[in-house]
């Protein structure tokens, strides 16, 4: 992560080299903090309210104090002002102490190239979070497993992973939601599988109809993804990213990923004009 600016509750903008947590904050000791990663277009965080809603839900479910939305919004503005870049990644953290932190980092420069080339995915066994203590839909800083899955994908020569459960039901990627298309219907795993309710997933659900696609959410096996006419992932930072290979088998390119990516960018531009 190329860190451009940091703002901390009660302190405002601090140097990225400054310590921001106490040593006994369980964010550090146990990975027990809530966070959000948000794409900034033209200086403005896209879908900030939706991300703050999810942050508040995550914080509640891991037993943190109620999120101070106003403070986080203020810190986001201050950090973005200090970073002085129109297109960036904003991360918001809420820890048990509580400490609120806004980080602004540069966008990785390989995403557009990856969108042109298309990504290679491998399937990895993940955990279906279908019990409350597995924290379904919670975005916490306990992401070591997700990062290990990304590293395993790279070790196998792929770009990213897609988690499947013990029955090979498709879940999600380590930091993405997964989609595929057959004819004019898009398919994506349903939220009752314990996957994260992606903000981009919700945006794609809205945009799909305008692009002329029906959507089916449900429990689908990996074989259905392998037999798709096209596939893609969605996330705030990587946006809509086409898949060209899954477990070594080619996946066809198709129009939906490009159409939805263009629609997503139009939606982001429209919020700048509003
Ligand atoms: C596990 C997981 N699934 C899906 C997503 C995509 O969510 P969003 O579209 O809100 O970025 C993320 C984002 O980081 C994630 O961590």
GROMACS .gro file of C-alpha atoms and ligand atoms in nm:
model
  290
    1UNK     CA    1   0.000   0.000   0.000
    2UNK     CA    2   0.142   0.337  -0.096
    3UNK     CA    3   0.019   0.552   0.193
    4UNK     CA    4  -0.050   0.918   0.108
    5UNK     CA    5  -0.228   1.054   0.417
    6UNK     CA    6  -0.355   0.948   0.760
    7UNK     CA    7  -0.611   1.113   0.990
    8UNK     CA    8  -0.690   0.991   1.343
    9UNK     CA    9  -0.984   1.065   1.574
   10UNK     CA   10  -0.903   1.346   1.820
   11UNK     CA   11  -0.582   1.433   1.638
   12UNK     CA   12  -0.668   1.504   1.277
   13UNK     CA   13  -0.408   1.460   1.004
   14UNK     CA   14  -0.087   1.299   1.127
   15UNK     CA   15   0.229   1.193   0.951
   16UNK     CA   16   0.197   0.839   0.809
   17UNK     CA   17   0.503   0.757   1.022
   18UNK     CA   18   0.319   0.843   1.350
   19UNK     CA   19   0.193   0.559   1.575
   20UNK     CA   20  -0.188   0.565   1.591
   21UNK     CA   21  -0.281   0.269   1.819
   22UNK     CA   22  -0.220   0.178   2.181
   23UNK     CA   23  -0.033  -0.149   2.229
   24UNK     CA   24  -0.337  -0.301   2.406
   25UNK     CA   25  -0.588  -0.218   2.131
   26UNK     CA   26  -0.747  -0.550   2.030
   27UNK     CA   27  -0.735  -0.438   1.670
   28UNK     CA   28  -0.368  -0.528   1.702
   29UNK     CA   29  -0.383  -0.805   1.962
   30UNK     CA   30  -0.672  -1.005   1.812
   31UNK     CA   31  -0.753  -0.858   1.472
   32UNK     CA   32  -1.079  -0.734   1.626
   33UNK     CA   33  -1.161  -0.411   1.446
   34UNK     CA   34  -1.401  -0.315   1.168
   35UNK     CA   35  -1.282  -0.161   0.843
   36UNK     CA   36  -1.393  -0.045   0.500
   37UNK     CA   37  -1.211   0.004   0.172
   38UNK     CA   38  -1.367   0.268  -0.049
   39UNK     CA   39  -1.287   0.390  -0.400
   40UNK     CA   40  -1.244   0.766  -0.433
   41UNK     CA   41  -1.343   0.916  -0.770
   42UNK     CA   42  -1.273   1.284  -0.835
   43UNK     CA   43  -1.193   1.343  -0.468
   44UNK     CA   44  -1.520   1.196  -0.347
   45UNK     CA   45  -1.560   0.856  -0.172
   46UNK     CA   46  -1.811   0.652  -0.374
   47UNK     CA   47  -2.106   0.510  -0.175
   48UNK     CA   48  -1.965   0.642   0.152
   49UNK     CA   49  -2.299   0.611   0.334
   50UNK     CA   50  -2.330   0.244   0.233
   51UNK     CA   51  -1.975   0.173   0.351
   52UNK     CA   52  -2.042   0.348   0.685
   53UNK     CA   53  -2.361   0.143   0.725
   54UNK     CA   54  -2.163  -0.177   0.673
   55UNK     CA   55  -1.889  -0.056   0.909
   56UNK     CA   56  -2.151   0.012   1.178
   57UNK     CA   57  -2.297  -0.338   1.127
   58UNK     CA   58  -1.953  -0.505   1.142
   59UNK     CA   59  -1.863  -0.310   1.459
   60UNK     CA   60  -2.185  -0.412   1.628
   61UNK     CA   61  -2.140  -0.779   1.545
   62UNK     CA   62  -1.787  -0.795   1.682
   63UNK     CA   63  -1.891  -0.612   1.998
   64UNK     CA   64  -1.723  -0.276   1.938
   65UNK     CA   65  -1.859   0.057   2.065
   66UNK     CA   66  -2.108   0.224   1.830
   67UNK     CA   67  -1.933   0.373   1.528
   68UNK     CA   68  -1.889   0.751   1.530
   69UNK     CA   69  -1.997   0.816   1.172
   70UNK     CA   70  -1.957   1.192   1.186
   71UNK     CA   71  -1.602   1.164   1.311
   72UNK     CA   72  -1.513   0.911   1.041
   73UNK     CA   73  -1.667   1.129   0.769
   74UNK     CA   74  -1.468   1.425   0.899
   75UNK     CA   75  -1.145   1.223   0.911
   76UNK     CA   76  -1.209   1.098   0.558
   77UNK     CA   77  -1.241   1.456   0.435
   78UNK     CA   78  -0.927   1.565   0.620
   79UNK     CA   79  -0.720   1.272   0.494
   80UNK     CA   80  -0.843   1.325   0.136
   81UNK     CA   81  -0.763   1.696   0.162
   82UNK     CA   82  -0.411   1.614   0.278
   83UNK     CA   83  -0.358   1.349   0.009
   84UNK     CA   84  -0.453   1.589  -0.273
   85UNK     CA   85  -0.519   1.317  -0.531
   86UNK     CA   86  -0.857   1.287  -0.704
   87UNK     CA   87  -0.852   0.910  -0.755
   88UNK     CA   88  -0.741   0.703  -0.459
   89UNK     CA   89  -0.831   0.435  -0.205
   90UNK     CA   90  -0.981   0.541   0.128
   91UNK     CA   91  -0.970   0.297   0.420
   92UNK     CA   92  -1.167   0.358   0.739
   93UNK     CA   93  -1.092   0.172   1.063
   94UNK     CA   94  -1.286   0.152   1.388
   95UNK     CA   95  -1.111  -0.025   1.677
   96UNK     CA   96  -1.227  -0.140   2.023
   97UNK     CA   97  -1.046   0.141   2.215
   98UNK     CA   98  -1.218   0.305   2.014
   99UNK     CA   99  -0.984   0.473   1.768
  100UNK     CA  100  -1.105   0.590   1.430
  101UNK     CA  101  -0.856   0.611   1.146
  102UNK     CA  102  -0.880   0.722   0.783
  103UNK     CA  103  -0.603   0.620   0.545
  104UNK     CA  104  -0.566   0.739   0.188
  105UNK     CA  105  -0.344   0.539  -0.044
  106UNK     CA  106  -0.262   0.551  -0.413
  107UNK     CA  107  -0.452   0.326  -0.652
  108UNK     CA  108  -0.243   0.031  -0.765
  109UNK     CA  109  -0.145   0.104  -1.125
  110UNK     CA  110  -0.193  -0.250  -1.260
  111UNK     CA  111  -0.573  -0.272  -1.231
  112UNK     CA  112  -0.647  -0.124  -1.573
  113UNK     CA  113  -0.391  -0.353  -1.733
  114UNK     CA  114  -0.547  -0.650  -1.548
  115UNK     CA  115  -0.891  -0.544  -1.671
  116UNK     CA  116  -0.762  -0.550  -2.030
  117UNK     CA  117  -0.583  -0.883  -1.991
  118UNK     CA  118  -0.846  -1.048  -1.766
  119UNK     CA  119  -0.764  -1.230  -1.445
  120UNK     CA  120  -0.672  -1.592  -1.379
  121UNK     CA  121  -0.850  -1.738  -1.077
  122UNK     CA  122  -0.801  -2.057  -0.882
  123UNK     CA  123  -1.064  -2.209  -0.655
  124UNK     CA  124  -0.964  -2.265  -0.294
  125UNK     CA  125  -1.156  -2.429  -0.013
  126UNK     CA  126  -1.290  -2.158   0.217
  127UNK     CA  127  -1.523  -2.150   0.515
  128UNK     CA  128  -1.895  -2.108   0.463
  129UNK     CA  129  -1.979  -1.862   0.742
  130UNK     CA  130  -2.323  -2.001   0.816
  131UNK     CA  131  -2.305  -1.975   1.195
  132UNK     CA  132  -2.320  -1.639   1.378
  133UNK     CA  133  -1.979  -1.691   1.546
  134UNK     CA  134  -1.819  -1.725   1.203
  135UNK     CA  135  -1.923  -1.360   1.158
  136UNK     CA  136  -2.108  -1.383   0.827
  137UNK     CA  137  -2.089  -1.061   0.629
  138UNK     CA  138  -1.857  -0.890   0.878
  139UNK     CA  139  -1.561  -0.694   0.745
  140UNK     CA  140  -1.308  -0.720   1.027
  141UNK     CA  141  -0.932  -0.678   1.029
  142UNK     CA  142  -0.891  -1.058   1.073
  143UNK     CA  143  -0.794  -1.082   0.706
  144UNK     CA  144  -0.480  -1.296   0.737
  145UNK     CA  145  -0.663  -1.593   0.578
  146UNK     CA  146  -0.785  -1.379   0.287
  147UNK     CA  147  -0.432  -1.248   0.227
  148UNK     CA  148  -0.294  -1.604   0.248
  149UNK     CA  149  -0.544  -1.713  -0.018
  150UNK     CA  150  -0.430  -1.430  -0.248
  151UNK     CA  151  -0.069  -1.535  -0.189
  152UNK     CA  152  -0.156  -1.900  -0.267
  153UNK     CA  153  -0.324  -1.789  -0.591
  154UNK     CA  154  -0.010  -1.601  -0.691
  155UNK     CA  155   0.210  -1.896  -0.590
  156UNK     CA  156   0.008  -2.107  -0.837
  157UNK     CA  157   0.059  -1.847  -1.111
  158UNK     CA  158  -0.294  -1.698  -1.084
  159UNK     CA  159  -0.407  -1.344  -1.005
  160UNK     CA  160  -0.666  -1.417  -0.740
  161UNK     CA  161  -0.872  -1.687  -0.572
  162UNK     CA  162  -1.238  -1.778  -0.543
  163UNK     CA  163  -1.347  -1.956  -0.225
  164UNK     CA  164  -1.575  -2.259  -0.248
  165UNK     CA  165  -1.719  -2.450   0.048
  166UNK     CA  166  -1.674  -2.823   0.123
  167UNK     CA  167  -1.952  -2.903  -0.132
  168UNK     CA  168  -1.786  -2.687  -0.401
  169UNK     CA  169  -2.056  -2.420  -0.368
  170UNK     CA  170  -1.912  -2.089  -0.493
  171UNK     CA  171  -1.874  -1.828  -0.216
  172UNK     CA  172  -1.664  -1.517  -0.294
  173UNK     CA  173  -1.306  -1.405  -0.353
  174UNK     CA  174  -1.071  -1.297  -0.070
  175UNK     CA  175  -1.165  -0.933  -0.141
  176UNK     CA  176  -1.423  -0.961  -0.418
  177UNK     CA  177  -1.769  -1.091  -0.502
  178UNK     CA  178  -1.799  -1.334  -0.791
  179UNK     CA  179  -2.032  -1.322  -1.090
  180UNK     CA  180  -2.091  -1.510  -1.413
  181UNK     CA  181  -2.326  -1.494  -1.710
  182UNK     CA  182  -2.527  -1.744  -1.911
  183UNK     CA  183  -2.711  -1.587  -2.203
  184UNK     CA  184  -2.881  -1.273  -2.062
  185UNK     CA  185  -2.873  -1.383  -1.695
  186UNK     CA  186  -2.607  -1.297  -1.440
  187UNK     CA  187  -2.549  -1.532  -1.148
  188UNK     CA  188  -2.392  -1.448  -0.814
  189UNK     CA  189  -2.381  -1.630  -0.477
  190UNK     CA  190  -2.652  -1.520  -0.234
  191UNK     CA  191  -2.578  -1.342   0.093
  192UNK     CA  192  -2.719  -1.626   0.306
  193UNK     CA  193  -2.395  -1.813   0.226
  194UNK     CA  194  -2.228  -1.580   0.478
  195UNK     CA  195  -2.036  -1.385   0.213
  196UNK     CA  196  -1.974  -1.013   0.239
  197UNK     CA  197  -2.256  -0.792   0.113
  198UNK     CA  198  -2.029  -0.607  -0.130
  199UNK     CA  199  -2.120  -0.245  -0.191
  200UNK     CA  200  -2.013  -0.294  -0.552
  201UNK     CA  201  -2.220  -0.615  -0.565
  202UNK     CA  202  -2.526  -0.407  -0.466
  203UNK     CA  203  -2.436  -0.146  -0.730
  204UNK     CA  204  -2.396  -0.413  -0.999
  205UNK     CA  205  -2.734  -0.560  -0.896
  206UNK     CA  206  -2.888  -0.216  -0.958
  207UNK     CA  207  -2.704  -0.157  -1.286
  208UNK     CA  208  -2.762  -0.503  -1.433
  209UNK     CA  209  -3.124  -0.431  -1.526
  210UNK     CA  210  -3.030  -0.109  -1.711
  211UNK     CA  211  -2.772  -0.310  -1.906
  212UNK     CA  212  -3.042  -0.563  -2.002
  213UNK     CA  213  -2.948  -0.851  -1.774
  214UNK     CA  214  -3.159  -1.054  -1.533
  215UNK     CA  215  -2.986  -1.158  -1.209
  216UNK     CA  216  -3.016  -1.479  -1.010
  217UNK     CA  217  -2.873  -1.497  -0.661
  218UNK     CA  218  -2.841  -1.843  -0.508
  219UNK     CA  219  -2.626  -2.144  -0.420
  220UNK     CA  220  -2.431  -2.253  -0.727
  221UNK     CA  221  -2.165  -2.517  -0.775
  222UNK     CA  222  -1.821  -2.449  -0.918
  223UNK     CA  223  -1.918  -2.650  -1.228
  224UNK     CA  224  -2.176  -2.382  -1.311
  225UNK     CA  225  -1.911  -2.112  -1.292
  226UNK     CA  226  -1.680  -2.325  -1.507
  227UNK     CA  227  -1.955  -2.362  -1.770
  228UNK     CA  228  -2.034  -1.989  -1.781
  229UNK     CA  229  -2.037  -1.776  -2.097
  230UNK     CA  230  -1.827  -1.518  -1.909
  231UNK     CA  231  -1.729  -1.440  -1.551
  232UNK     CA  232  -1.609  -1.141  -1.352
  233UNK     CA  233  -1.550  -1.019  -0.998
  234UNK     CA  234  -1.666  -0.699  -0.829
  235UNK     CA  235  -1.508  -0.488  -0.556
  236UNK     CA  236  -1.477  -0.123  -0.466
  237UNK     CA  237  -1.113  -0.094  -0.564
  238UNK     CA  238  -1.084  -0.344  -0.852
  239UNK     CA  239  -1.434  -0.253  -0.974
  240UNK     CA  240  -1.566  -0.498  -1.236
  241UNK     CA  241  -1.280  -0.726  -1.335
  242UNK     CA  242  -1.319  -0.992  -1.608
  243UNK     CA  243  -1.203  -1.350  -1.554
  244UNK     CA  244  -1.025  -1.528  -1.839
  245UNK     CA  245  -0.914  -1.847  -1.665
  246UNK     CA  246  -1.041  -2.059  -1.378
  247UNK     CA  247  -0.842  -2.353  -1.239
  248UNK     CA  248  -0.639  -2.357  -1.560
  249UNK     CA  249  -0.943  -2.374  -1.792
  250UNK     CA  250  -1.014  -2.078  -2.023
  251UNK     CA  251  -1.321  -1.865  -1.950
  252UNK     CA  252  -1.459  -1.674  -2.247
  253UNK     CA  253  -1.459  -1.294  -2.252
  254UNK     CA  254  -1.803  -1.142  -2.297
  255UNK     CA  255  -1.980  -0.807  -2.306
  256UNK     CA  256  -2.134  -0.794  -1.957
  257UNK     CA  257  -1.815  -0.719  -1.763
  258UNK     CA  258  -1.726  -0.427  -1.991
  259UNK     CA  259  -2.082  -0.294  -1.995
  260UNK     CA  260  -2.110  -0.310  -1.616
  261UNK     CA  261  -1.767  -0.153  -1.566
  262UNK     CA  262  -1.870   0.136  -1.792
  263UNK     CA  263  -2.204   0.167  -1.607
  264UNK     CA  264  -2.022   0.170  -1.271
  265UNK     CA  265  -1.795   0.451  -1.387
  266UNK     CA  266  -2.095   0.645  -1.518
  267UNK     CA  267  -2.267   0.605  -1.179
  268UNK     CA  268  -1.953   0.735  -1.004
  269UNK     CA  269  -1.929   1.031  -1.244
  270UNK     CA  270  -2.297   1.111  -1.191
  271UNK     CA  271  -2.240   1.147  -0.814
  272UNK     CA  272  -1.968   1.405  -0.888
  273UNK     CA  273  -2.213   1.615  -1.089
  274UNK     CA  274  -2.494   1.583  -0.831
  275LIG     C1  275  -1.448  -1.091   0.145
  275LIG     C2  276  -1.491  -0.980   0.054
  275LIG     N1  277  -1.591  -1.002  -0.034
  275LIG     C3  278  -1.632  -0.905  -0.117
  275LIG     C4  279  -1.573  -0.779  -0.117
  275LIG     C5  280  -1.621  -0.671  -0.212
  275LIG     O1  281  -1.689  -0.572  -0.139
  275LIG     P1  282  -1.702  -0.420  -0.190
  275LIG     O2  283  -1.771  -0.426  -0.322
  275LIG     O3  284  -1.785  -0.355  -0.085
  275LIG     O4  285  -1.565  -0.364  -0.201
  275LIG     C6  286  -1.471  -0.751  -0.025
  275LIG     C7  287  -1.410  -0.618  -0.023
  275LIG     O5  288  -1.308  -0.595   0.034
  275LIG     C8  289  -1.430  -0.854   0.063
  275LIG     O6  290  -1.332  -0.831   0.152
   0.00000   0.00000   0.00000
